[in-house]
Structure formats: C-alpha cells, structure tokens
C-alpha cells in the first residue's frame, strides 16, 4: 500500500474560551462548566445533516489541532513526569495528522450553531466532523 494524501475540508469552526494551548484542560470532562459553540459553515446543506442530533446528550467532535505544526513520536503526558510514552498511547495534541477527538455535552442547536459544554477544544479549531 502506498502513502496517499487525504484532503479534508473543515465543516465549521469552534468558538471557545480557550485561546492558548496551555489554557485547555487535560480532558473536557474536567471543565464541564465551560461553554463553547461549534459554528458550521453555511454550505453543503449542514442544516439537514443536524436532523436528529438534538436527541443526543453527548457528541463526538473531530477537529484539527491547528496550532501544532510538528508531531512528536513520544510525549511526556501529565502524571508520567519522567517517562515518555508513544503519542498513540496519549491524548497529546502532537499527532502526525493533527486530528483531535473530544466527547462533549450537547446543550442545544440553533440553526448552524451547536452549543456544547465540557470541551477541551481551542478557539478557532477547524471542525472536521461530528
């Protein structure tokens, strides 16, 4: 199998209180009081794609770690102070394809805006999928 380039077009953007990488909680569940908004782009009929989503308590959000320019094969995660582990065994953002995944609480949907809480996603992060 050959390496293949994959082109992914963002479907929206995250608006959150976390402007800098060090401000984000290690996990969104540790900051369940924070509020964020996913704003879907007005194309591709995303309004219809949201149908039925309001019935869920939690949703998975795939997004890009847009501020990370380099990946690291090993990282020092919290609570493993001197022991490096592979990035695939961690939640570290230094991933080869800059893809993040977070389970967040769905608060409400209003048009193309999805209101969430318990997010650990940086402001301005492009949303890849829900």
Short mmCIF file of C-alpha atoms in Angstrom, two decimals:
data_model
loop_
_atom_site.label_atom_id
_atom_site.label_comp_id
_atom_site.label_asym_id
_atom_site.label_seq_id
_atom_site.Cartn_x
_atom_site.Cartn_y
_atom_site.Cartn_z
CA UNK A 1 0.00 0.00 0.00
CA UNK A 2 1.28 3.45 -0.89
CA UNK A 3 1.03 6.55 1.22
CA UNK A 4 -1.91 8.57 -0.02
CA UNK A 5 -2.66 12.20 0.61
CA UNK A 6 -6.09 12.81 2.06
CA UNK A 7 -7.73 16.19 1.64
CA UNK A 8 -10.23 17.11 4.35
CA UNK A 9 -12.38 20.22 4.17
CA UNK A 10 -13.48 21.68 7.53
CA UNK A 11 -17.23 21.82 8.11
CA UNK A 12 -17.08 24.54 10.76
CA UNK A 13 -15.09 26.24 13.48
CA UNK A 14 -15.06 26.13 17.30
CA UNK A 15 -15.54 29.28 19.36
CA UNK A 16 -14.32 28.68 22.91
CA UNK A 17 -12.84 30.48 25.89
CA UNK A 18 -9.51 28.67 25.41
CA UNK A 19 -7.33 30.98 23.33
CA UNK A 20 -3.94 29.46 24.21
CA UNK A 21 -2.88 25.80 24.26
CA UNK A 22 -1.87 25.81 27.92
CA UNK A 23 -5.35 27.07 28.93
CA UNK A 24 -7.15 23.90 27.84
CA UNK A 25 -7.98 21.25 30.42
CA UNK A 26 -6.35 17.82 30.03
CA UNK A 27 -9.83 16.46 29.37
CA UNK A 28 -13.07 18.28 28.65
CA UNK A 29 -14.88 16.43 31.42
CA UNK A 30 -12.60 18.28 33.86
CA UNK A 31 -14.10 21.58 32.67
CA UNK A 32 -17.76 20.71 32.28
CA UNK A 33 -18.79 24.26 33.21
CA UNK A 34 -17.19 25.86 30.15
CA UNK A 35 -19.37 26.71 27.19
CA UNK A 36 -18.34 26.61 23.54
CA UNK A 37 -20.04 26.93 20.18
CA UNK A 38 -19.45 24.95 17.02
CA UNK A 39 -20.39 27.14 14.08
CA UNK A 40 -20.99 25.11 10.93
CA UNK A 41 -20.21 26.76 7.61
CA UNK A 42 -23.27 27.70 5.54
CA UNK A 43 -22.75 25.24 2.70
CA UNK A 44 -23.34 21.61 1.84
CA UNK A 45 -26.78 21.60 3.48
CA UNK A 46 -25.41 21.08 7.00
CA UNK A 47 -28.79 22.17 8.42
CA UNK A 48 -30.29 18.88 7.25
CA UNK A 49 -27.23 16.97 8.46
CA UNK A 50 -28.07 18.12 12.01
CA UNK A 51 -31.52 16.48 11.97
CA UNK A 52 -31.83 14.09 14.92
CA UNK A 53 -28.65 15.26 16.64
CA UNK A 54 -30.70 17.15 19.26
CA UNK A 55 -31.73 13.77 20.71
CA UNK A 56 -28.22 13.09 21.99
CA UNK A 57 -26.75 14.13 25.34
CA UNK A 58 -23.13 13.89 24.16
CA UNK A 59 -21.48 14.12 20.76
CA UNK A 60 -18.02 13.33 19.37
CA UNK A 61 -16.27 16.21 17.66
CA UNK A 62 -13.34 15.63 15.29
CA UNK A 63 -11.20 18.72 14.82
CA UNK A 64 -7.76 19.87 13.76
CA UNK A 65 -5.01 20.76 16.23
CA UNK A 66 -4.42 23.81 14.03
CA UNK A 67 -1.68 25.38 16.17
CA UNK A 68 0.54 22.30 16.19
CA UNK A 69 2.98 22.33 13.29
CA UNK A 70 5.16 19.37 14.27
CA UNK A 71 4.33 15.95 15.60
CA UNK A 72 6.29 14.07 18.25
CA UNK A 73 6.51 10.27 18.32
CA UNK A 74 6.92 10.33 22.12
CA UNK A 75 5.48 12.71 24.70
CA UNK A 76 5.56 13.35 28.45
CA UNK A 77 1.91 13.23 29.49
CA UNK A 78 0.72 14.60 32.83
CA UNK A 79 1.23 12.21 35.73
CA UNK A 80 4.02 10.38 33.87
CA UNK A 81 6.59 13.01 34.78
CA UNK A 82 9.79 11.29 33.67
CA UNK A 83 8.50 8.51 31.46
CA UNK A 84 7.88 9.21 27.80
CA UNK A 85 5.18 7.24 26.03
CA UNK A 86 4.18 6.96 22.40
CA UNK A 87 1.83 9.67 21.16
CA UNK A 88 -0.68 6.97 20.11
CA UNK A 89 -0.96 5.96 23.78
CA UNK A 90 -1.82 9.51 24.84
CA UNK A 91 -4.25 12.38 24.34
CA UNK A 92 -1.37 14.70 23.42
CA UNK A 93 -2.04 17.09 20.53
CA UNK A 94 1.31 16.38 18.83
CA UNK A 95 -0.16 13.92 16.34
CA UNK A 96 1.07 13.06 12.84
CA UNK A 97 -2.17 14.26 11.23
CA UNK A 98 -3.18 16.96 13.75
CA UNK A 99 -6.58 15.31 14.34
CA UNK A 100 -8.24 15.70 17.73
CA UNK A 101 -11.35 13.99 19.07
CA UNK A 102 -13.42 15.13 22.04
CA UNK A 103 -16.63 13.89 23.60
CA UNK A 104 -18.64 16.96 24.61
CA UNK A 105 -22.05 17.63 26.14
CA UNK A 106 -24.64 18.86 23.66
CA UNK A 107 -26.53 21.81 25.15
CA UNK A 108 -28.65 22.97 22.19
CA UNK A 109 -28.71 23.53 18.46
CA UNK A 110 -29.76 26.84 16.93
CA UNK A 111 -29.54 26.96 13.16
CA UNK A 112 -25.96 26.14 12.24
CA UNK A 113 -24.68 26.72 15.77
CA UNK A 114 -24.16 23.79 18.12
CA UNK A 115 -23.82 24.85 21.76
CA UNK A 116 -21.66 22.50 23.81
CA UNK A 117 -20.06 22.24 27.24
CA UNK A 118 -17.25 20.15 28.69
CA UNK A 119 -14.99 20.96 25.77
CA UNK A 120 -11.20 20.95 25.70
CA UNK A 121 -11.03 22.40 22.17
CA UNK A 122 -9.08 25.57 21.38
CA UNK A 123 -10.80 28.63 19.98
CA UNK A 124 -10.54 28.72 16.20
CA UNK A 125 -10.07 24.97 15.77
CA UNK A 126 -11.43 23.76 12.43
CA UNK A 127 -14.14 21.10 12.85
CA UNK A 128 -13.64 18.06 10.62
CA UNK A 129 -16.74 16.05 11.54
CA UNK A 130 -19.32 15.32 14.22
#
